[in-house]
Structures are given as C-alpha cells and as structure tokens.
Short mmCIF file of C-alpha atoms and ligand atoms in Angstrom, two decimals:
data_model
loop_
_atom_site.label_atom_id
_atom_site.label_comp_id
_atom_site.label_asym_id
_atom_site.label_seq_id
_atom_site.Cartn_x
_atom_site.Cartn_y
_atom_site.Cartn_z
CA UNK C 14 -43.03 -57.88 -76.05
CA UNK C 15 -40.55 -55.20 -77.13
CA UNK C 16 -37.78 -56.02 -79.59
CA UNK C 17 -35.19 -58.52 -78.36
CA UNK C 18 -31.68 -58.32 -79.80
CA UNK C 19 -30.66 -61.73 -81.26
CA UNK C 20 -27.08 -62.56 -80.23
CA UNK C 21 -24.60 -65.40 -80.46
CA UNK C 22 -22.34 -65.47 -77.39
CA UNK C 23 -18.79 -66.70 -78.15
CA UNK C 24 -16.82 -67.40 -75.01
CA UNK C 25 -13.79 -68.87 -73.25
CA UNK C 26 -16.01 -69.15 -70.20
CA UNK C 27 -14.17 -68.15 -67.33
CA UNK C 28 -15.39 -66.19 -64.40
CA UNK C 29 -16.15 -62.84 -66.01
CA UNK C 30 -17.60 -64.62 -69.05
CA UNK C 31 -20.05 -66.32 -66.66
CA UNK C 32 -21.16 -62.91 -65.35
CA UNK C 33 -21.67 -61.72 -68.95
CA UNK C 34 -23.79 -64.80 -69.69
CA UNK C 35 -25.82 -64.15 -66.53
CA UNK C 36 -26.39 -60.58 -67.68
CA UNK C 37 -27.48 -61.63 -71.18
CA UNK C 38 -29.69 -64.49 -69.94
CA UNK C 39 -31.30 -62.28 -67.30
CA UNK C 40 -32.28 -59.34 -69.48
CA UNK C 41 -35.47 -59.58 -71.57
CA UNK C 42 -34.02 -57.31 -74.28
CA UNK C 43 -31.45 -59.97 -75.23
CA UNK C 44 -32.30 -63.15 -77.14
CA UNK C 45 -29.41 -65.62 -76.92
CA UNK C 46 -29.70 -67.78 -80.05
CA UNK C 47 -26.71 -69.92 -79.12
CA UNK C 48 -23.34 -70.18 -77.41
CA UNK C 49 -20.02 -71.08 -79.00
CA UNK C 50 -16.87 -71.87 -77.07
CA UNK C 51 -13.22 -71.15 -77.75
CA UNK C 52 -9.87 -71.78 -76.02
CA UNK C 53 -8.50 -68.93 -73.93
CA UNK C 54 -9.03 -68.82 -70.16
CA UNK C 55 -8.93 -72.60 -70.27
CA UNK C 56 -9.00 -75.41 -72.82
CA UNK C 57 -11.96 -75.38 -75.18
CA UNK C 58 -13.03 -78.70 -73.64
CA UNK C 59 -13.20 -77.16 -70.16
CA UNK C 60 -14.86 -74.01 -71.52
CA UNK C 61 -17.50 -76.12 -73.23
CA UNK C 62 -18.20 -78.08 -70.05
CA UNK C 63 -18.42 -74.78 -68.17
CA UNK C 64 -20.85 -73.33 -70.72
CA UNK C 65 -23.16 -76.35 -70.45
CA UNK C 66 -23.12 -76.26 -66.64
CA UNK C 67 -23.70 -72.51 -66.36
CA UNK C 68 -26.59 -72.81 -68.85
CA UNK C 69 -28.04 -75.51 -66.58
CA UNK C 70 -27.70 -73.20 -63.57
CA UNK C 71 -29.36 -70.32 -65.44
CA UNK C 72 -32.03 -72.62 -66.95
CA UNK C 73 -30.87 -71.35 -70.34
CA UNK C 74 -31.96 -73.81 -73.04
CA UNK C 75 -29.85 -72.80 -76.06
CA UNK C 76 -27.49 -74.77 -78.35
CA UNK C 77 -23.82 -74.90 -77.28
CA UNK C 78 -21.15 -75.78 -79.85
CA UNK C 79 -17.45 -76.35 -79.30
CA UNK C 80 -15.04 -74.17 -81.29
CA UNK C 81 -11.34 -73.61 -81.74
CA UNK C 82 -8.88 -75.33 -79.42
CA UNK C 83 -5.97 -73.12 -80.60
CA UNK C 84 -5.31 -69.92 -82.52
CA UNK C 85 -5.24 -69.76 -86.32
CA UNK C 86 -1.46 -70.07 -86.54
CA UNK C 87 -0.39 -71.07 -83.02
CA UNK C 88 0.10 -74.26 -81.08
CA UNK C 89 -2.44 -75.70 -78.64
CA UNK C 90 -1.69 -74.49 -75.09
CA UNK C 91 -0.90 -76.89 -72.25
CA UNK C 92 -3.42 -75.85 -69.61
CA UNK C 93 -1.99 -78.21 -67.03
CA UNK C 94 0.73 -75.66 -66.39
CA UNK C 95 -0.16 -73.49 -63.34
CA UNK C 96 0.46 -70.24 -65.18
CA UNK C 97 -2.40 -70.97 -67.56
CA UNK C 98 -4.85 -71.48 -64.73
CA UNK C 99 -3.85 -68.44 -62.72
CA UNK C 100 -6.80 -66.06 -63.11
CA UNK C 101 -9.91 -68.18 -63.58
CA UNK C 102 -8.89 -71.26 -61.60
CA UNK C 103 -8.05 -74.80 -62.63
CA UNK C 104 -11.56 -75.43 -63.99
CA UNK C 105 -12.17 -71.94 -65.41
CA UNK C 106 -14.95 -71.21 -62.90
CA UNK C 107 -12.89 -70.20 -59.89
CA UNK C 108 -12.51 -73.83 -58.86
CA UNK C 109 -16.25 -74.07 -58.15
CA UNK C 110 -17.49 -76.07 -61.17
CA UNK C 111 -18.03 -79.01 -58.81
CA UNK C 112 -20.89 -77.06 -57.19
CA UNK C 113 -22.88 -77.12 -60.46
CA UNK C 114 -25.29 -79.88 -61.44
CA UNK C 115 -24.54 -82.15 -64.39
CA UNK C 116 -26.01 -80.50 -67.49
CA UNK C 117 -29.05 -82.07 -69.13
CA UNK C 118 -28.03 -80.68 -72.52
CA UNK C 119 -25.25 -82.16 -74.63
CA UNK C 120 -22.89 -80.18 -76.82
CA UNK C 121 -24.08 -79.79 -80.43
CA UNK C 122 -22.80 -82.26 -83.01
CA UNK C 123 -21.61 -79.38 -85.23
CA UNK C 124 -18.68 -77.09 -84.48
CA UNK C 125 -18.89 -73.42 -83.47
CA UNK C 126 -18.52 -72.01 -86.99
CA UNK C 127 -21.31 -74.20 -88.37
CA UNK C 128 -23.60 -73.40 -85.43
CA UNK C 129 -23.10 -69.67 -86.05
CA UNK C 130 -23.95 -70.21 -89.73
CA UNK C 131 -27.03 -72.31 -88.88
CA UNK C 132 -28.38 -69.78 -86.37
CA UNK C 133 -27.70 -66.79 -88.64
CA UNK C 134 -29.46 -68.47 -91.58
CA UNK C 135 -32.44 -69.36 -89.38
CA UNK C 136 -32.83 -65.89 -87.82
CA UNK C 137 -35.48 -63.55 -89.25
CA UNK C 138 -33.45 -60.63 -87.88
CA UNK C 139 -29.80 -59.73 -88.38
CA UNK C 140 -27.68 -61.22 -85.57
CA UNK C 141 -25.16 -59.52 -83.27
CA UNK C 142 -22.04 -61.56 -82.52
CA UNK C 143 -20.78 -61.12 -78.95
CA UNK C 144 -17.29 -62.61 -78.67
CA UNK C 145 -15.66 -62.33 -75.23
CA UNK C 146 -12.63 -64.55 -75.80
CA UNK C 147 -10.05 -64.96 -78.59
CA UNK C 148 -11.62 -64.14 -81.97
CA UNK C 149 -10.69 -67.41 -83.67
CA UNK C 150 -14.25 -68.70 -84.17
CA UNK C 151 -15.46 -65.34 -85.47
CA UNK C 152 -12.59 -65.05 -87.95
CA UNK C 153 -13.16 -68.61 -89.16
CA UNK C 154 -16.90 -67.91 -89.58
CA UNK C 155 -16.19 -64.77 -91.66
CA UNK C 156 -13.68 -66.66 -93.84
CA UNK C 157 -15.87 -69.76 -94.24
CA UNK C 158 -19.23 -68.08 -94.82
CA UNK C 159 -18.55 -64.63 -96.37
CA UNK C 160 -22.02 -64.72 -97.92
CA UNK C 161 -23.55 -64.58 -94.42
CA UNK C 162 -21.81 -61.30 -93.45
CA UNK C 163 -24.92 -59.42 -94.66
CA UNK C 164 -26.92 -61.24 -91.95
CA UNK C 165 -24.63 -59.95 -89.19
CA UNK C 166 -25.78 -56.71 -87.58
CA UNK C 167 -22.41 -56.13 -85.96
CA UNK C 168 -19.88 -57.43 -83.46
CA UNK C 169 -19.89 -56.26 -79.82
CA UNK C 170 -16.66 -57.67 -78.42
CA UNK C 171 -14.55 -57.63 -75.30
CA UNK C 172 -10.94 -57.23 -76.32
CA UNK C 173 -8.07 -54.89 -76.96
CA UNK C 174 -7.21 -51.53 -75.43
CA UNK C 175 -6.59 -48.08 -76.83
CA UNK C 176 -3.97 -47.61 -74.13
CA UNK C 177 -2.03 -50.37 -72.31
CA UNK C 178 -2.57 -54.08 -71.94
CA UNK C 179 -2.94 -56.88 -69.41
CA UNK C 180 -1.39 -59.92 -71.09
CA UNK C 181 1.60 -57.85 -72.22
CA UNK C 182 2.29 -54.13 -71.75
CA UNK C 183 0.62 -53.36 -75.08
CA UNK C 184 -1.64 -56.38 -75.56
CA UNK C 185 -4.95 -57.50 -74.04
CA UNK C 186 -5.47 -61.25 -73.46
CA UNK C 187 -8.23 -61.98 -76.00
CA UNK C 188 -6.37 -60.24 -78.81
CA UNK C 189 -3.01 -61.69 -77.71
CA UNK C 190 -4.43 -65.23 -77.81
CA UNK C 191 -5.08 -64.86 -81.55
CA UNK C 192 -3.83 -61.59 -83.10
CA UNK C 193 -4.30 -62.80 -86.67
CA UNK C 194 -7.94 -63.66 -86.02
CA UNK C 195 -8.45 -60.24 -84.47
CA UNK C 196 -6.94 -58.56 -87.54
CA UNK C 197 -9.39 -60.42 -89.79
CA UNK C 198 -12.32 -59.28 -87.61
CA UNK C 199 -11.27 -55.61 -87.45
CA UNK C 200 -10.74 -55.57 -91.24
CA UNK C 201 -14.11 -57.25 -91.94
CA UNK C 202 -16.00 -54.02 -92.57
CA UNK C 203 -18.69 -55.06 -90.07
CA UNK C 204 -19.90 -52.62 -87.38
CA UNK C 205 -17.67 -53.25 -84.35
CA UNK C 206 -17.99 -52.07 -80.77
CA UNK C 207 -14.64 -52.71 -79.11
CA UNK C 208 -15.05 -52.91 -75.33
CA UNK C 209 -11.40 -52.90 -74.35
CA UNK C 210 -9.55 -52.42 -71.10
CA UNK C 211 -10.02 -48.63 -71.22
CA UNK C 212 -13.63 -49.24 -70.17
CA UNK C 213 -13.62 -52.80 -68.81
CA UNK C 214 -11.01 -52.04 -66.13
CA UNK C 215 -13.59 -49.64 -64.67
CA UNK C 216 -16.21 -52.43 -64.59
CA UNK C 217 -15.30 -53.45 -61.06
CA UNK C 218 -17.41 -55.61 -58.74
CA UNK C 219 -17.05 -54.19 -55.23
CA UNK C 220 -17.30 -56.06 -51.95
CA UNK C 221 -20.78 -54.63 -51.36
CA UNK C 222 -21.81 -55.65 -54.88
CA UNK C 223 -20.64 -59.20 -54.15
CA UNK C 224 -22.70 -59.32 -50.95
CA UNK C 225 -25.74 -58.21 -52.99
CA UNK C 226 -25.27 -61.23 -55.28
CA UNK C 227 -26.28 -63.41 -52.33
CA UNK C 228 -28.99 -61.07 -51.09
CA UNK C 229 -30.94 -60.84 -54.37
CA UNK C 230 -29.63 -63.79 -56.32
CA UNK C 231 -31.00 -66.91 -54.64
CA UNK C 232 -29.08 -70.10 -55.52
CA UNK C 233 -27.68 -68.49 -58.69
CA UNK C 234 -26.35 -65.51 -56.75
CA UNK C 235 -24.85 -67.78 -54.11
CA UNK C 236 -22.95 -69.75 -56.76
CA UNK C 237 -21.67 -66.55 -58.38
CA UNK C 238 -20.60 -65.24 -54.96
CA UNK C 239 -18.58 -68.41 -54.36
CA UNK C 240 -17.25 -68.59 -57.92
CA UNK C 241 -15.81 -65.05 -57.86
CA UNK C 242 -13.88 -65.48 -54.59
CA UNK C 243 -10.59 -66.60 -56.15
CA UNK C 244 -10.98 -64.01 -58.94
CA UNK C 245 -11.12 -61.38 -56.17
CA UNK C 246 -7.95 -62.74 -54.59
CA UNK C 247 -6.08 -62.58 -57.89
CA UNK C 248 -7.35 -59.04 -58.51
CA UNK C 249 -6.24 -57.90 -55.04
CA UNK C 250 -2.82 -59.44 -55.62
CA UNK C 251 -2.45 -57.37 -58.81
CA UNK C 252 -3.80 -54.15 -57.25
CA UNK C 253 -4.90 -54.16 -53.57
CA UNK C 254 -6.35 -50.68 -53.95
CA UNK C 255 -8.76 -51.64 -56.73
CA UNK C 256 -12.47 -51.54 -55.81
CA UNK C 257 -12.82 -55.15 -56.95
CA UNK C 258 -12.21 -57.54 -59.88
CA UNK C 259 -13.21 -56.47 -63.38
CA UNK C 260 -16.27 -57.92 -65.12
CA UNK C 261 -14.60 -57.32 -68.50
CA UNK C 262 -16.92 -59.50 -70.57
CA UNK C 263 -20.16 -57.98 -69.31
CA UNK C 264 -19.35 -54.61 -70.89
CA UNK C 265 -20.36 -55.45 -74.50
CA UNK C 266 -23.56 -57.04 -73.17
CA UNK C 267 -24.29 -53.97 -71.02
CA UNK C 268 -23.72 -51.77 -74.11
CA UNK C 269 -26.28 -53.81 -76.06
CA UNK C 270 -28.81 -53.50 -73.22
CA UNK C 271 -28.27 -49.77 -72.63
CA UNK C 272 -25.69 -47.96 -74.81
CA UNK C 273 -25.90 -44.94 -72.47
CA UNK C 274 -24.02 -46.93 -69.81
CA UNK C 275 -20.88 -47.30 -71.97
CA UNK C 276 -19.16 -44.24 -73.50
CA UNK C 277 -17.76 -44.98 -76.97
CA UNK C 278 -15.86 -42.95 -79.58
CA UNK C 279 -15.36 -43.64 -83.32
CA UNK C 280 -11.76 -44.74 -83.89
CA UNK C 281 -9.62 -46.51 -86.45
CA UNK C 282 -8.23 -49.75 -85.01
CA UNK C 283 -5.49 -51.88 -86.54
CA UNK C 284 -4.15 -55.05 -84.92
CA UNK C 285 -0.35 -55.33 -84.92
CA UNK C 286 0.61 -58.92 -85.88
CA UNK C 287 4.37 -58.40 -86.41
CA UNK C 288 5.71 -56.15 -83.61
CA UNK C 289 8.54 -57.54 -81.52
CA UNK C 290 7.19 -55.82 -78.38
CA UNK C 291 3.82 -54.60 -79.68
CA UNK C 292 2.41 -57.78 -81.25
CA UNK C 293 -1.39 -58.02 -80.61
CA UNK C 294 -1.63 -54.32 -79.80
CA UNK C 295 -4.95 -52.84 -80.98
CA UNK C 296 -3.40 -49.67 -82.38
CA UNK C 297 -6.25 -47.22 -81.81
CA UNK C 298 -6.25 -43.92 -83.70
CA UNK C 299 -8.77 -41.75 -81.89
CA UNK C 300 -8.23 -39.01 -84.49
CA UNK C 301 -8.62 -41.38 -87.49
CA UNK C 302 -5.71 -39.51 -89.09
CA UNK C 303 -5.40 -41.37 -92.40
CA UNK C 304 -8.32 -43.76 -92.12
CA UNK C 305 -12.07 -43.80 -91.62
CA UNK C 306 -13.37 -45.11 -88.27
CA UNK C 307 -13.79 -48.92 -88.29
CA UNK C 308 -14.88 -49.36 -84.67
CA UNK C 309 -16.68 -47.65 -81.81
CA UNK C 310 -14.20 -47.94 -78.93
CA UNK C 311 -15.39 -47.89 -75.31
CA UNK C 312 -13.53 -45.54 -72.98
CA UNK C 313 -15.78 -45.22 -69.93
CA UNK C 314 -18.83 -46.68 -68.24
CA UNK C 315 -21.31 -45.88 -65.49
CA UNK C 316 -20.23 -48.50 -62.95
CA UNK C 317 -23.23 -48.21 -60.66
CA UNK C 318 -25.72 -48.64 -63.53
CA UNK C 319 -23.54 -51.45 -64.92
CA UNK C 320 -23.66 -53.37 -61.63
CA UNK C 321 -27.39 -52.70 -61.25
CA UNK C 322 -28.00 -54.50 -64.58
CA UNK C 323 -26.44 -57.64 -63.06
CA UNK C 324 -28.53 -57.48 -59.90
CA UNK C 325 -31.67 -56.88 -62.00
CA UNK C 326 -30.72 -59.93 -64.10
CA UNK C 327 -30.42 -62.05 -60.97
CA UNK C 328 -33.83 -60.87 -59.72
CA UNK C 329 -35.34 -61.64 -63.15
CA UNK C 330 -33.83 -65.12 -63.27
CA UNK C 331 -35.12 -65.79 -59.76
CA UNK C 332 -38.58 -64.34 -60.42
CA UNK C 333 -40.22 -67.78 -60.30
CA UNK C 334 -38.26 -69.12 -57.31
O1 RIB T 606 -8.55 -59.43 -70.88
C1 RIB T 606 -9.77 -59.88 -70.35
C2 RIB T 606 -10.32 -60.99 -71.18
O2 RIB T 606 -9.47 -62.14 -71.11
C3 RIB T 606 -11.69 -61.49 -70.67
O3 RIB T 606 -12.45 -61.93 -71.75
C4 RIB T 606 -11.33 -62.65 -69.78
O4 RIB T 606 -12.40 -63.60 -69.70
C5 RIB T 606 -10.17 -63.23 -70.52
O5 RIB T 606 -10.70 -64.06 -71.55
CA1 CA T 607 -13.45 -64.14 -71.72
#
C-alpha cells in the first residue's frame, strides 16, 4: 500500500462539502482520521447531523466531533431565516437529507478542538488539516494546543480569493464567516495552500458530469445527483451561462491527491479584519513586495481531471456493490 496522507476534514457540510468528503473517502491516497464540524452553510447542529449521515452513506467509519456554533467574536446566526438557507437548502444537503439512512455512529463526546488534538497526538505521521468552512475550529486548535503545531504538516483550505468575493465584493464566505479566525490561521507560520475562488469558481460540475454521477455512482451517485439539483438552480440563477455549480470544497482535496491538477503560486496573504468595505478580504500579494510568501494560492485547475477524480472515487466506493 503506497503512502496515504492523514487528514482531518473540518466542514460546514453543505453540498460542495459533501462532494469533497466523497472525493477524500473515495481515494486510496487519503486517510481521513476524523471529521470536525463548524457553523457556516448551516447551524453546527445541522452540519453535524449531515456529516454523520453522509459518513453512513459512504460507509466511512471515522470519528465526528461537533465544533464552533459561531465565530470567535460574532453572534450565533439564526438559520431559520430564509437568507441563511439560500444556497445549500434548509437542511444543508439540498433539502435531500431525508433520503439518507439514520447514522449508526454517534457524535464524539469531545468537541472538535479536542478531537483534532487527540487524532494529531495519536498519528505516527504529521497530519494535514483540510478546513472547508469558517476557520474557527482551526484557529481555536492552534491557540489551545500550540505545542501540537509541530505535528501539523500543513493546512489545505477552501477559502478566500486573490481577486473578488462571493459573500461580499471583496470577501469569500468561509473567511467572511470568521475573519479573525482566518487571520490567526494565515499568521500561524504553518504551510498553507489557499484554494480560493480564483480556482474554485472554475471547479464546475457540468450537466454531463451530473448525469455520470448516476451512471457510475450506484446508490451513492444517485443521492449526489438528487442532492445537487437545488445547488444547480441557485448557480443558474446567479449566472445562467456558467457550465454548472462550483465544487469549491473539493479543490484542496484534489490538490492533495494530485497537485498537478491545481495551479498554485507563492503569495503573501493577509486577512483584513477592520475594513469598512474590505473586511474579510484575503489581501493577496502575488509579488510578495514587503513580505515572504506565507501561502501557496490556487489560481487555476484542470477541470476535466478534477471531475474525473470524483467519478473515480464513486467507482472505488461502489467497487464491492
Ligand atoms: O465560498 C464557498 C464556501 O462557502 C464553500 O466552502 C461552501 O461550502 C461555503 O461554505
Ligand atoms: Ca464549505
């Protein structure tokens, strides 16, 4: 067995998060040590329920621990308001959670930060953290257990943008949900691969790709095909000319599996936490004018190879069916 990369997947599991988890669970080069949940696309309670149910669907037997229900300095969101359920549906899984079986596993009795610490201590290899939601849990882990930083091989995250934003003109949703946490992570000194909108908005799932989910994916593919339907509708409402919705969160996982698929450049990234109109902007200096690079920033990806990884993951997960 060739080397498997040990990761901890931190997520506000939502639709694209679920595709990223499928990709990680369905690729033999990734070893998911555990999953931690965080508020973001939905409440942390809903995200935790979603994580347990998707793990049941994928037959993924790993510990799941609940994390932060709000940002470091903000108030807890009211997810009953429609605007908070716009993109990923009322339940965070495109309104299709009801199709999933009750999970056999229960959530861990420790919180996300303590599960990360436990798994890192227990691992023989350095661990890669893969956060694809707000960075609250990761920041709290770094502040609570600074002595464990040496056991972290790096952070491959979905978040930010060198140019533009989706939550605000200059802010991407994961960073905007907890800018202070993001600042702590980018100033940690750890190796960071920032898979921001510059690359993830090219990670589109086309209509043909969606049909292939059902063709190669068995019952898992059929669920994913149904789950993504509303996400497609929302994407088409934003931009009817787009090839399909973006699988943002799969990009850091795809980079771990095959770095050639994602084009990255060394940059210096600072998170703005005070700007009146630029708060949560990941100010990305591609020339590193006055600073050394502190992140590899993703700017492009090979979409066809990226999608193929997902279809290969589905085939691998269905290999015994
Ligand atoms: O901006 C995209 C990010 O926000 C993704 O992680 C998506 O799941 C949402 O959390
Ligand atoms: Ca996410």
